[in-house]
Amino acid sequence: MRRICFYLALLAVVGIGMSVGVLTTPAGPPDSKKEKPAGQVADFSLPDVRTGKPVALADFKDRKAMVVVFLGTACPINNSYAPRLAELAKLYDAKGVQFLAINSNRIDSAKDVAEHAKKYELPFPVLKDSANKIADLFEARRTPEVFVLDEKRVIRYRGRIDDQFGYEFRRTKPTKQELVDALDAVLGGKPVAVAETEVAGCLITRATKPKADAKVTYAKDVAKIIQKNCQECHRPGQIGPMPLLSFEDAEGWSAMIREVVADKRMPPWYADSKIGQFANDRSLPEKDRETLLSWIDQGCAKGDDKDMPPAKTFSSDWRIGKPDVIFQMAKEYSVAAEMPRLGIPYQYFVIDTNFTEDMWIERAEARPDAAEVVHHIIAFVVPPRKSNEPDPPGPPLLPPIVPEARKATILCGTAPGDMPTILPPGYAKKIPKGSKIVLQMHYTPNGKAQKDRSSIGLIFAKKPPTHQILTVPILNVQFAIPPGDANHRVDSWGPWDPNSGRNEFLVDAQIISFMPHMHLRGKDFFIEAVYPDGKKEPLISIPRFNFNWQNMYHLAKPFNVPKGAKLHCVAHFDNSTGNASNPDPSRTVRWGDQTWQEMMIGWTDMAVERK
């Protein structure tokens, strides 16, 4: 009860306890694109979300400089920078710099903001700007956007923190540090060399007002589009950073929805529509795109509740549905705050299934516990030593942590993107009785120490399958990408059989899905079938590979390949300075586990008929 009363009191303070000063330089509208001169910030006061007490700019008269940063709670780029902000605030505190965060997102409640500040251990005041007044005066547009104020509270820098994180890239470390450079210049009494930069992040959510003649409404036209295309990911516990389950959610995030839909960043889909048809194609039809954009342009009218479709229901917070069994790492793994110079070696965790009979799996999902620092999980099935199962196609990808690792097959995995294993009826993966499951874990620290205890969920086939699925890597491990090469080609052929050494299908088979995989220099990926008579048939093309969103591409119907056919994969890599994600364009890049190294794998799910 005490906690409830605290938040009620806090909300009251947020609503009525605001006094706002002005910028001495007249401010244009938030979307103004004209170059803006620096302005002096007059005093303002807002409530701190953790204490409820007002905090004013004037409270920090003794500080030599201030950093005012606009934050949200759900923006992925914003949250990637939170540990960095906490680190900089501690570093510059002794130098006389005060950090101050302001949340102007209309959709974020004071409780949300307080919990976010606690989660990321922000060591500075976090204030709630409920009416966007401070955001409007600063002309702040995105989170995280920073403003550096000198001793006289004149704005000397506005823009991004650094260049480590963007919409479609995440560098291992920044190459430019504009916030640090600006602070050092101000503290040293020098001009700031770069006074303004573009910010990558989420738009600050502001109030909308429907137009009087709005024809497109949420209830009648938009809800069904969002249900079909967005809610599978944009709901609690899923990969989408903010929920889109209600009108209030969609209206609150409408500006950001407009940007990512207009740019075709969302829904994420990278396969060329002219090659292949896919059962999980999530590309937004042009008609639906136009409807969404028109609704937002017309002011986000809600419409009549009677036109609202029934709420979409989900049987489980697992993407595969409620699992029949869940296996979890036996113990937590502690992920350090900082990345070691050579990275964290892959970690392996063995799980005993205790299956007393062969089990057939039609759905499987790997679920990271500390999702922010888990880059990928691969779940391997390691059968008993005396198993008669043949070696799987492709080279072994496991170290000899158990004697049977040579015979390991791949059950499921996850990486940045969307990768649960959901097989068509009659198709399943086999876990022989007595098998172990081995989780390969790739951890990437993000500045905040965390503990991980990931898990996998399985759904069993309800009747004996007609086809067995094997996940096959069509890979090349012997490439060398020259420094500065913007279009380096690497080819691979398969499936490779470790017993015969042949790169071809040894039996008639079917292909049901693909998952091309590269790292930060990955540019495009193409797979074709090459038949015994030399004829070629394109199967999938990814003209723009996105390392931060790696998809499984499930064919609309199984593709038959005859004995003797091959799969040919062609990938291009960009190791030039023009690649914003490139960790180091000056080095030759070879195969390696770590993100700043490279891989070239055309993961393929192939099916063989059970005899």
Coordinates of C-alpha atoms in Angstrom, one line a residue:
M1 CA 0.0 0.0 0.0
R2 CA 2.9 2.4 0.8
R3 CA 4.3 1.9 -2.6
I4 CA 1.0 2.6 -4.3
C5 CA 0.6 5.8 -2.3
F6 CA 4.1 6.8 -3.3
Y7 CA 3.4 6.5 -7.0
L8 CA 0.0 8.3 -6.7
A9 CA 1.8 11.1 -4.9
L10 CA 4.5 11.1 -7.5
L11 CA 2.0 11.2 -10.4
A12 CA 0.4 14.2 -8.8
V13 CA 3.7 16.0 -8.5
V14 CA 4.4 15.2 -12.2
G15 CA 1.1 16.6 -13.2
I16 CA 1.2 19.9 -11.3
G17 CA 4.7 20.5 -9.9
M18 CA 6.4 22.0 -13.0
S19 CA 7.9 25.4 -13.6
V20 CA 9.7 26.0 -16.8
G21 CA 12.2 28.7 -17.9
V22 CA 13.0 29.6 -21.5
L23 CA 15.9 29.5 -23.9
T24 CA 17.2 33.0 -24.6
T25 CA 17.4 32.0 -28.3
P26 CA 13.9 31.7 -29.9
A27 CA 13.1 28.1 -30.6
G28 CA 11.5 26.7 -33.7
P29 CA 9.2 23.7 -33.9
P30 CA 10.7 20.4 -32.9
D31 CA 11.0 19.2 -36.5
S32 CA 12.7 22.4 -37.7
K33 CA 15.7 21.5 -39.9
K34 CA 17.3 25.0 -40.0
E35 CA 20.7 25.4 -38.3
K36 CA 20.1 26.5 -34.8
P37 CA 22.5 28.8 -32.9
A38 CA 23.4 27.9 -29.3
G39 CA 21.1 29.2 -26.7
Q40 CA 21.3 29.9 -22.9
V41 CA 19.0 27.8 -20.9
A42 CA 17.0 29.5 -18.2
D43 CA 16.1 27.6 -15.0
F44 CA 13.4 24.9 -15.0
S45 CA 12.2 22.5 -12.4
L46 CA 10.8 18.9 -12.8
P47 CA 10.1 16.1 -10.4
D48 CA 12.7 13.3 -9.9
V49 CA 11.0 10.0 -10.6
R50 CA 12.8 8.2 -7.9
T51 CA 12.2 10.6 -5.0
G52 CA 9.3 12.7 -6.2
K53 CA 11.2 15.9 -5.2
P54 CA 11.6 18.7 -7.7
V55 CA 15.0 19.1 -9.3
A56 CA 16.0 22.5 -10.8
L57 CA 18.8 23.5 -13.1
A58 CA 19.7 26.1 -10.5
D59 CA 20.5 23.4 -8.0
F60 CA 23.8 22.8 -9.9
K61 CA 25.2 26.3 -9.9
D62 CA 28.6 25.0 -8.7
R63 CA 29.0 22.6 -11.6
K64 CA 31.4 23.6 -14.4
A65 CA 29.2 22.0 -17.1
M66 CA 26.1 20.0 -17.5
V67 CA 24.9 17.2 -19.7
V68 CA 21.1 17.1 -20.3
V69 CA 20.1 13.8 -21.9
F70 CA 16.7 13.0 -23.2
L71 CA 15.9 9.3 -22.5
G72 CA 13.1 6.8 -23.0
T73 CA 12.4 3.4 -21.6
A74 CA 11.9 1.2 -24.6
C75 CA 14.2 2.5 -27.4
P76 CA 16.9 -0.1 -28.1
I77 CA 19.6 2.4 -29.1
N78 CA 18.7 4.5 -26.0
N79 CA 19.1 1.4 -23.8
S80 CA 22.3 0.4 -25.4
Y81 CA 23.8 3.7 -24.4
A82 CA 22.5 3.6 -20.8
P83 CA 25.6 1.9 -19.3
R84 CA 27.8 4.3 -21.2
L85 CA 26.0 7.3 -19.8
A86 CA 26.3 5.9 -16.3
E87 CA 30.0 5.4 -16.8
L88 CA 30.6 8.9 -18.2
A89 CA 28.6 10.5 -15.4
K90 CA 30.8 8.8 -12.8
L91 CA 34.0 9.7 -14.8
Y92 CA 33.2 13.4 -15.2
D93 CA 31.6 13.9 -11.7
A94 CA 35.1 14.6 -10.2
K95 CA 35.7 17.1 -13.1
G96 CA 32.7 19.2 -12.1
V97 CA 30.1 17.9 -14.6
Q98 CA 26.5 17.2 -13.7
F99 CA 24.5 14.7 -15.8
L100 CA 20.7 15.2 -15.8
A101 CA 18.2 12.9 -17.6
I102 CA 14.8 14.0 -18.8
N103 CA 12.0 11.7 -20.0
S104 CA 9.6 13.5 -22.2
N105 CA 7.9 10.5 -23.7
R106 CA 4.1 10.9 -23.2
I107 CA 3.7 7.1 -23.3
D108 CA 6.2 6.5 -20.4
S109 CA 4.6 6.7 -17.0
A110 CA 6.6 7.9 -14.0
K111 CA 6.7 4.4 -12.7
D112 CA 8.1 3.1 -15.9
V113 CA 10.8 5.8 -15.9
A114 CA 11.7 5.0 -12.2
E115 CA 12.0 1.3 -12.9
H116 CA 14.1 2.0 -16.0
A117 CA 16.5 4.3 -14.0
K118 CA 16.8 1.6 -11.4
K119 CA 17.4 -1.2 -13.9
Y120 CA 20.3 0.7 -15.6
E121 CA 21.7 2.0 -12.4
L122 CA 21.7 5.6 -13.6
P123 CA 23.7 7.6 -11.0
F124 CA 22.1 11.0 -11.8
P125 CA 18.6 12.6 -11.5
V126 CA 16.0 11.4 -13.9
L127 CA 13.1 13.8 -14.4
K128 CA 9.7 13.4 -15.9
D129 CA 8.6 16.0 -18.5
S130 CA 4.9 15.0 -18.9
A131 CA 3.8 17.7 -21.2
N132 CA 6.9 17.7 -23.5
K133 CA 7.6 21.3 -22.5
I134 CA 11.3 20.9 -21.8
A135 CA 11.7 18.7 -24.9
D136 CA 10.0 21.4 -27.0
L137 CA 12.2 24.2 -25.5
F138 CA 15.4 22.2 -26.2
E139 CA 13.9 21.2 -29.6
A140 CA 14.8 17.6 -28.6
R141 CA 13.5 15.0 -31.1
R142 CA 15.0 11.6 -30.2
T143 CA 16.2 9.4 -27.4
P144 CA 19.1 9.5 -26.5
E145 CA 19.8 13.1 -27.5
V146 CA 22.4 15.0 -25.4
F147 CA 23.0 18.7 -24.8
V148 CA 26.2 20.0 -23.3
L149 CA 25.8 23.2 -21.3
D150 CA 28.8 25.3 -20.2
E151 CA 29.2 27.1 -16.9
K152 CA 26.8 29.9 -18.0
R153 CA 24.3 27.2 -19.2
V154 CA 24.8 28.0 -22.8
I155 CA 24.3 25.0 -25.1
R156 CA 27.6 24.2 -26.6
Y157 CA 26.8 20.8 -28.2
R158 CA 23.7 18.9 -29.1
G159 CA 23.4 15.5 -30.8
R160 CA 24.5 11.9 -30.3
I161 CA 26.7 10.4 -27.6
D162 CA 29.0 8.7 -30.1
D163 CA 28.8 6.6 -33.2
Q164 CA 28.8 3.1 -31.7
F165 CA 25.1 2.3 -32.2
G166 CA 22.8 3.0 -35.1
Y167 CA 19.6 1.8 -36.7
E168 CA 21.3 -1.1 -38.5
F169 CA 24.7 -1.3 -37.0
R170 CA 26.4 -1.9 -33.6
R171 CA 30.1 -1.3 -33.5
T172 CA 32.3 -3.2 -31.1
K173 CA 33.5 0.3 -30.0
P174 CA 32.9 3.8 -31.1
T175 CA 35.2 5.5 -33.7
K176 CA 34.0 9.0 -32.8
Q177 CA 33.1 10.3 -29.3
E178 CA 31.4 13.6 -29.7
L179 CA 30.0 13.9 -26.2
V180 CA 33.4 13.3 -24.6
D181 CA 35.1 15.7 -27.0
A182 CA 32.5 18.4 -26.3
L183 CA 32.9 18.0 -22.5
D184 CA 36.7 18.1 -22.7
A185 CA 36.5 21.3 -24.9
V186 CA 34.1 23.0 -22.5
L187 CA 36.1 22.1 -19.4
G188 CA 39.3 23.3 -21.2
G189 CA 37.7 26.6 -22.2
K190 CA 38.0 25.8 -25.9
P191 CA 35.5 25.9 -28.7
V192 CA 33.7 22.7 -29.4
A193 CA 34.9 21.4 -32.8
V194 CA 31.7 19.6 -33.7
A195 CA 28.7 21.5 -32.2
E196 CA 25.8 19.4 -33.6
T197 CA 25.4 15.9 -34.9
E198 CA 22.5 13.7 -36.1
V199 CA 21.0 11.4 -33.5
A200 CA 20.0 7.8 -34.1
G201 CA 17.2 6.7 -31.8
C202 CA 13.5 6.7 -31.2
L203 CA 11.4 9.8 -31.7
I204 CA 10.1 11.4 -28.5
T205 CA 6.4 10.5 -28.2
R206 CA 4.3 13.6 -28.3
A207 CA 0.5 14.2 -28.2
T208 CA -1.4 13.8 -31.5
K209 CA -4.7 15.4 -32.5
P210 CA -6.9 13.6 -35.1
K211 CA -8.0 15.8 -38.0
A212 CA -11.7 16.6 -38.2
D213 CA -12.0 14.9 -41.6
A214 CA -9.9 11.8 -40.7
K215 CA -11.2 8.8 -42.7
V216 CA -8.9 6.1 -41.5
T217 CA -9.4 4.9 -38.0
Y218 CA -7.6 2.5 -35.7
A219 CA -10.7 0.5 -34.9
K220 CA -11.8 -0.1 -38.4
D221 CA -8.6 -0.1 -40.5
V222 CA -5.4 -0.2 -38.5
A223 CA -5.9 -2.6 -35.5
K224 CA -6.1 -5.7 -37.8
I225 CA -2.9 -4.7 -39.6
I226 CA -1.0 -4.3 -36.4
Q227 CA -2.4 -7.5 -35.0
K228 CA -1.2 -9.4 -38.1
N229 CA 2.1 -7.8 -38.7
C230 CA 3.4 -6.4 -35.4
Q231 CA 2.0 -8.1 -32.2
E232 CA 3.8 -11.4 -32.5
C233 CA 7.0 -9.5 -31.7
H234 CA 5.7 -6.3 -30.1
R235 CA 4.3 -7.8 -26.8
P236 CA 5.9 -8.3 -23.4
G237 CA 8.7 -10.9 -23.3
Q238 CA 9.3 -10.8 -27.1
I239 CA 12.0 -9.2 -29.2
G240 CA 10.0 -6.1 -30.0
P241 CA 11.2 -3.3 -27.8
M242 CA 7.8 -1.8 -27.1
P243 CA 4.3 -3.4 -26.9
L244 CA 1.8 -2.6 -29.6
L245 CA -1.3 -4.3 -28.1
S246 CA -3.7 -1.4 -27.8
F247 CA -4.8 1.8 -29.5
E248 CA -2.9 3.8 -26.8
D249 CA 0.3 1.9 -27.6
A250 CA 0.0 2.4 -31.4
E251 CA -1.0 6.1 -31.0
G252 CA 1.8 6.8 -28.5
W253 CA 4.4 5.3 -30.9
S254 CA 2.8 6.5 -34.1
A255 CA 5.6 8.9 -35.1
M256 CA 8.2 6.1 -34.8
I257 CA 5.8 3.6 -36.5
R258 CA 5.6 6.1 -39.4
E259 CA 9.3 6.4 -39.7
V260 CA 10.2 2.7 -39.7
V261 CA 7.2 1.8 -42.0
A262 CA 8.0 4.5 -44.5
D263 CA 11.7 3.5 -44.5
K264 CA 10.7 -0.2 -44.8
R265 CA 12.8 -1.0 -41.7
M266 CA 9.8 -2.7 -40.2
P267 CA 8.5 -5.3 -40.5
P268 CA 12.0 -6.8 -40.9
W269 CA 12.2 -8.8 -44.1
Y270 CA 15.2 -9.0 -46.4
A271 CA 14.5 -11.7 -49.0
D272 CA 14.2 -10.6 -52.6
S273 CA 10.5 -11.0 -53.5
K274 CA 11.4 -12.0 -57.1
I275 CA 13.2 -15.2 -55.9
G276 CA 11.3 -17.8 -53.9
Q277 CA 8.1 -17.8 -51.9
F278 CA 8.2 -18.0 -48.1
A279 CA 5.6 -19.1 -45.6
N280 CA 6.8 -16.6 -43.0
D281 CA 7.1 -13.6 -45.4
R282 CA 6.4 -10.7 -43.1
S283 CA 6.9 -7.9 -45.6
L284 CA 4.1 -5.4 -45.4
P285 CA 1.7 -5.3 -48.3
E286 CA 1.7 -1.9 -50.0
K287 CA -2.0 -1.4 -49.3
D288 CA -1.5 -2.0 -45.6
R289 CA 1.6 0.3 -45.6
E290 CA -0.5 3.1 -47.2
T291 CA -3.3 2.6 -44.7
L292 CA -0.9 2.8 -41.7
L293 CA 0.8 6.0 -43.0
S294 CA -2.6 7.6 -43.9
W295 CA -3.9 6.9 -40.3
I296 CA -0.8 8.6 -38.8
D297 CA -0.9 11.5 -41.2
Q298 CA -4.6 12.1 -40.4
G299 CA -3.8 12.3 -36.6
C300 CA -4.4 8.8 -35.4
A301 CA -8.2 8.7 -35.0
K302 CA -9.4 5.9 -32.8
G303 CA -12.8 5.4 -34.4
D304 CA -15.8 3.5 -33.0
D305 CA -15.0 0.7 -30.5
K306 CA -17.7 -1.4 -32.1
D307 CA -15.5 -1.6 -35.2
M308 CA -12.5 -3.0 -33.2
P309 CA -11.5 -6.6 -34.0
P310 CA -11.3 -9.0 -31.1
A311 CA -8.0 -8.8 -29.3
K312 CA -5.4 -11.3 -30.6
T313 CA -4.6 -14.0 -28.0
F314 CA -1.4 -15.9 -27.6
S315 CA -1.3 -19.3 -26.0
S316 CA 2.1 -18.7 -24.4
D317 CA 4.8 -16.1 -24.2
W318 CA 6.9 -18.6 -26.1
R319 CA 6.9 -18.0 -29.9
I320 CA 6.4 -21.7 -30.5
G321 CA 3.4 -21.9 -28.1
K322 CA 3.4 -23.6 -24.7
P323 CA 6.3 -26.0 -24.6
D324 CA 5.9 -29.7 -23.6
V325 CA 9.2 -29.5 -21.8
I326 CA 11.6 -26.7 -20.9
F327 CA 15.3 -27.3 -20.3
Q328 CA 17.5 -24.7 -18.5
M329 CA 21.2 -24.2 -17.9
A330 CA 22.0 -26.0 -14.6
K331 CA 23.7 -22.8 -13.3
E332 CA 24.0 -19.1 -14.0
Y333 CA 26.9 -17.8 -16.0
S334 CA 28.3 -14.4 -15.0
V335 CA 28.9 -12.0 -17.9
A336 CA 31.4 -9.3 -17.1
A337 CA 30.6 -5.7 -17.8
E338 CA 33.4 -5.1 -20.3
M339 CA 34.5 -7.1 -23.3
P340 CA 37.9 -8.7 -22.9
R341 CA 40.4 -7.8 -25.6
L342 CA 40.0 -11.2 -27.3
G343 CA 36.3 -11.5 -26.6
I344 CA 34.6 -14.1 -24.4
P345 CA 35.2 -17.7 -25.8
Y346 CA 32.0 -19.6 -26.6
Q347 CA 30.7 -21.2 -23.4
Y348 CA 29.1 -24.7 -23.4
F349 CA 26.5 -26.1 -21.0
V350 CA 25.5 -29.7 -21.0
I351 CA 21.9 -30.7 -20.2
D352 CA 20.8 -34.3 -19.6
T353 CA 17.4 -34.9 -21.3
N354 CA 16.8 -38.2 -19.5
F355 CA 14.7 -39.3 -22.4
T356 CA 14.1 -43.1 -22.2
E357 CA 12.8 -43.3 -25.8
D358 CA 13.5 -41.5 -29.1
M359 CA 11.7 -38.2 -29.2
W360 CA 10.6 -36.3 -32.3
I361 CA 10.6 -32.5 -32.0
E362 CA 8.3 -30.3 -34.3
R363 CA 8.9 -27.0 -32.6
A364 CA 11.9 -25.7 -30.6
E365 CA 12.9 -22.3 -29.3
A366 CA 16.0 -21.1 -27.6
R367 CA 15.3 -18.3 -25.1
P368 CA 18.1 -16.1 -23.7
D369 CA 17.8 -15.1 -20.1
A370 CA 20.0 -12.0 -20.2
A371 CA 19.0 -11.1 -23.7
E372 CA 21.0 -7.9 -23.8
V373 CA 24.3 -9.8 -23.6
V374 CA 23.5 -13.1 -25.3
H375 CA 24.5 -12.8 -29.0
H376 CA 23.5 -16.3 -30.0
I377 CA 22.5 -19.7 -28.7
I378 CA 22.9 -23.0 -30.6
A379 CA 21.4 -26.1 -29.1
F380 CA 23.1 -29.3 -30.2
V381 CA 21.8 -32.8 -29.7
V382 CA 24.6 -35.1 -28.7
P383 CA 23.5 -38.8 -28.9
P384 CA 24.9 -41.6 -26.7
R385 CA 28.3 -43.0 -27.6
K386 CA 26.8 -46.3 -28.8
S387 CA 24.2 -44.6 -31.0
N388 CA 23.9 -46.0 -34.6
E389 CA 23.0 -42.6 -36.0
P390 CA 25.2 -41.6 -38.9
D391 CA 27.4 -38.5 -38.7
P392 CA 25.4 -35.4 -39.6
P393 CA 26.2 -33.7 -42.9
G394 CA 28.8 -30.9 -42.4
P395 CA 31.8 -30.5 -40.2
P396 CA 31.5 -30.9 -36.4
L397 CA 30.9 -27.5 -34.8
L398 CA 31.4 -28.6 -31.2
P399 CA 34.6 -28.9 -29.3
P400 CA 35.2 -32.4 -27.7
I401 CA 33.5 -31.5 -24.4
V402 CA 31.8 -34.8 -24.4
P403 CA 33.1 -37.9 -26.2
E404 CA 30.1 -38.1 -28.5
A405 CA 30.3 -34.5 -29.8
R406 CA 31.5 -35.8 -33.2
K407 CA 27.9 -37.0 -33.9
A408 CA 26.2 -33.8 -32.7
T409 CA 23.2 -32.5 -34.7
I410 CA 21.6 -29.0 -34.4
L411 CA 18.3 -28.7 -32.6
C412 CA 17.6 -25.0 -32.7
G413 CA 19.1 -21.7 -32.0
T414 CA 18.7 -18.0 -31.7
A415 CA 20.6 -14.9 -32.9
P416 CA 19.7 -11.2 -33.3
G417 CA 16.4 -11.5 -35.2
D418 CA 13.7 -14.2 -35.3
M419 CA 14.6 -17.8 -35.3
P420 CA 12.3 -20.3 -33.5
T421 CA 12.1 -23.7 -35.2
I422 CA 8.6 -24.3 -36.4
L423 CA 8.4 -27.3 -38.7
P424 CA 5.5 -28.2 -41.1
P425 CA 3.2 -31.1 -40.2
G426 CA 4.9 -34.5 -40.8
Y427 CA 8.5 -33.0 -40.3
A428 CA 10.5 -33.3 -37.1
K429 CA 13.9 -33.4 -35.6
K430 CA 15.1 -36.5 -33.7
I431 CA 16.5 -36.6 -30.2
P432 CA 17.7 -40.2 -29.6
K433 CA 17.0 -41.6 -26.2
G434 CA 19.7 -40.9 -23.7
S435 CA 20.9 -37.8 -25.6
K436 CA 22.4 -34.7 -24.1
I437 CA 21.6 -31.2 -25.2
V438 CA 24.6 -28.9 -25.3
L439 CA 24.0 -25.1 -25.4
Q440 CA 26.7 -23.1 -27.2
M441 CA 26.5 -19.6 -25.7
H442 CA 28.1 -16.5 -27.3
Y443 CA 28.1 -13.6 -24.8
T444 CA 28.8 -9.9 -25.7
P445 CA 29.1 -7.6 -22.7
N446 CA 27.3 -4.2 -22.9
G447 CA 28.9 -2.3 -20.0
K448 CA 26.7 -3.7 -17.2
A449 CA 27.6 -7.0 -15.5
Q450 CA 24.8 -9.5 -15.8
K451 CA 23.9 -13.1 -15.0
D452 CA 22.5 -15.5 -17.6
R453 CA 20.6 -18.8 -17.3
S454 CA 19.1 -19.4 -20.7
S455 CA 16.7 -22.2 -21.6
I456 CA 15.1 -24.0 -24.5
G457 CA 11.5 -25.1 -25.0
L458 CA 10.4 -28.1 -27.0
I459 CA 7.1 -29.3 -28.5
F460 CA 6.9 -33.0 -29.4
A461 CA 5.4 -34.3 -32.6
K462 CA 2.0 -35.8 -31.9
K463 CA 2.4 -38.6 -34.3
P464 CA 5.4 -40.3 -36.1
P465 CA 6.8 -37.9 -38.7
T466 CA 7.2 -38.8 -42.4
H467 CA 10.4 -36.8 -42.7
Q468 CA 13.4 -36.2 -40.5
I469 CA 15.0 -32.7 -40.5
L470 CA 18.7 -32.1 -40.4
T471 CA 20.2 -28.6 -40.2
V472 CA 23.2 -28.4 -42.5
P473 CA 25.8 -25.7 -42.7
I474 CA 26.9 -24.8 -46.3
L475 CA 30.0 -22.9 -45.3
N476 CA 33.5 -21.7 -46.2
V477 CA 36.0 -21.3 -43.5
Q478 CA 39.1 -20.5 -45.6
F479 CA 38.4 -17.0 -46.9
A480 CA 40.5 -13.9 -46.4
I481 CA 38.8 -10.5 -46.9
P482 CA 41.4 -7.9 -47.9
P483 CA 41.6 -4.5 -46.2
G484 CA 39.4 -1.9 -47.8
D485 CA 37.6 -4.4 -50.1
A486 CA 34.0 -3.2 -50.5
N487 CA 32.7 -6.2 -52.4
H488 CA 34.7 -9.3 -51.6
R489 CA 33.1 -12.6 -52.9
V490 CA 33.2 -15.9 -51.0
D491 CA 31.6 -19.1 -52.3
S492 CA 30.6 -22.3 -50.6
W493 CA 29.2 -25.7 -51.8
G494 CA 27.4 -28.4 -50.0
P495 CA 26.1 -30.3 -48.2
W496 CA 29.4 -31.7 -47.3
D497 CA 29.5 -35.4 -46.1
P498 CA 32.3 -36.0 -43.6
N499 CA 32.3 -39.8 -44.4
S500 CA 32.8 -39.5 -48.1
G501 CA 34.2 -36.0 -48.4
R502 CA 31.7 -35.2 -51.2
N503 CA 29.9 -31.8 -51.5
E504 CA 26.5 -33.0 -52.8
F505 CA 23.2 -34.6 -51.8
L506 CA 23.8 -38.3 -51.4
V507 CA 20.1 -39.1 -51.4
D508 CA 16.9 -37.4 -52.7
A509 CA 16.0 -34.7 -50.2
Q510 CA 13.8 -31.7 -49.6
I511 CA 14.8 -28.2 -48.5
I512 CA 12.4 -26.4 -46.2
S513 CA 14.2 -23.3 -44.9
F514 CA 17.4 -21.2 -45.1
M515 CA 19.2 -19.0 -42.6
P516 CA 22.2 -17.1 -44.2
H517 CA 24.7 -16.0 -41.6
M518 CA 27.6 -13.5 -41.7
H519 CA 28.9 -10.9 -39.3
L520 CA 29.4 -7.2 -39.4
R521 CA 31.0 -7.0 -42.9
G522 CA 28.2 -9.2 -44.4
K523 CA 26.7 -7.4 -47.4
D524 CA 24.5 -9.9 -49.4
F525 CA 23.9 -13.6 -49.7
F526 CA 22.6 -15.8 -52.5
I527 CA 21.8 -19.5 -52.7
E528 CA 21.1 -21.6 -55.8
A529 CA 20.6 -25.3 -56.6
V530 CA 23.0 -26.8 -59.1
Y531 CA 21.6 -30.0 -60.6
P532 CA 23.7 -33.1 -61.8
D533 CA 23.2 -31.9 -65.4
G534 CA 24.6 -28.5 -64.6
K535 CA 21.3 -26.6 -64.6
K536 CA 21.0 -23.9 -61.9
E537 CA 18.0 -22.6 -60.1
P538 CA 18.0 -19.6 -57.7
L539 CA 16.4 -20.4 -54.3
I540 CA 16.9 -17.2 -52.2
S541 CA 18.6 -13.9 -52.4
I542 CA 19.3 -11.5 -49.6
P543 CA 20.4 -8.3 -51.4
R544 CA 21.0 -6.4 -48.1
F545 CA 22.2 -8.5 -45.2
N546 CA 21.4 -7.1 -41.8
F547 CA 23.6 -8.6 -39.0
N548 CA 21.2 -7.1 -36.4
W549 CA 18.2 -9.0 -37.7
Q550 CA 18.9 -12.5 -39.0
N551 CA 15.9 -14.3 -40.2
M552 CA 14.9 -17.9 -40.8
Y553 CA 13.3 -18.1 -44.3
H554 CA 10.8 -20.9 -44.4
L555 CA 9.9 -22.0 -47.9
A556 CA 6.1 -21.9 -48.7
K557 CA 6.4 -25.6 -49.7
P558 CA 9.3 -28.0 -49.5
F559 CA 11.8 -27.8 -52.4
N560 CA 12.8 -31.2 -53.9
V561 CA 16.4 -31.8 -54.7
P562 CA 17.7 -35.0 -56.4
K563 CA 20.6 -37.1 -55.4
G564 CA 23.8 -35.6 -56.8
A565 CA 22.6 -32.0 -56.7
K566 CA 24.5 -29.3 -54.8
L567 CA 23.8 -26.1 -53.1
H568 CA 25.9 -23.1 -54.1
C569 CA 26.2 -20.1 -51.8
V570 CA 27.6 -16.8 -52.8
A571 CA 28.3 -14.1 -50.2
H572 CA 29.8 -10.6 -50.5
F573 CA 31.5 -8.7 -47.7
D574 CA 32.2 -5.0 -47.3
N575 CA 35.5 -4.4 -45.5
S576 CA 35.7 -0.8 -46.5
T577 CA 35.4 2.5 -44.6
G578 CA 32.0 2.9 -46.2
N579 CA 30.6 0.1 -44.0
A580 CA 29.4 1.8 -40.8
S581 CA 29.5 -1.5 -38.9
N582 CA 33.1 -2.3 -39.9
P583 CA 35.2 -2.7 -36.8
D584 CA 38.5 -2.2 -38.6
P585 CA 38.7 -1.7 -42.4
S586 CA 42.5 -1.8 -42.2
R587 CA 42.9 -5.5 -41.4
T588 CA 42.5 -8.7 -43.4
V589 CA 39.5 -10.6 -42.0
R590 CA 39.3 -14.3 -41.6
W591 CA 36.9 -16.9 -40.1
G592 CA 36.4 -16.5 -36.4
D593 CA 33.9 -16.9 -33.5
Q594 CA 34.0 -13.3 -32.4
T595 CA 31.8 -10.6 -33.9
W596 CA 34.7 -8.6 -35.3
Q597 CA 35.8 -11.7 -37.2
E598 CA 33.7 -13.2 -40.0
M599 CA 31.6 -16.2 -40.9
M600 CA 30.0 -17.5 -44.1
I601 CA 27.3 -20.1 -43.5
G602 CA 24.3 -20.9 -45.6
W603 CA 22.3 -22.7 -42.9
T604 CA 19.8 -25.0 -44.5
D605 CA 17.1 -27.3 -43.1
M606 CA 16.9 -30.3 -45.3
A607 CA 14.4 -33.2 -45.0
V608 CA 15.0 -36.9 -45.7
E609 CA 12.1 -39.4 -46.0
R610 CA 12.0 -41.9 -43.1
K611 CA 12.1 -45.4 -44.3

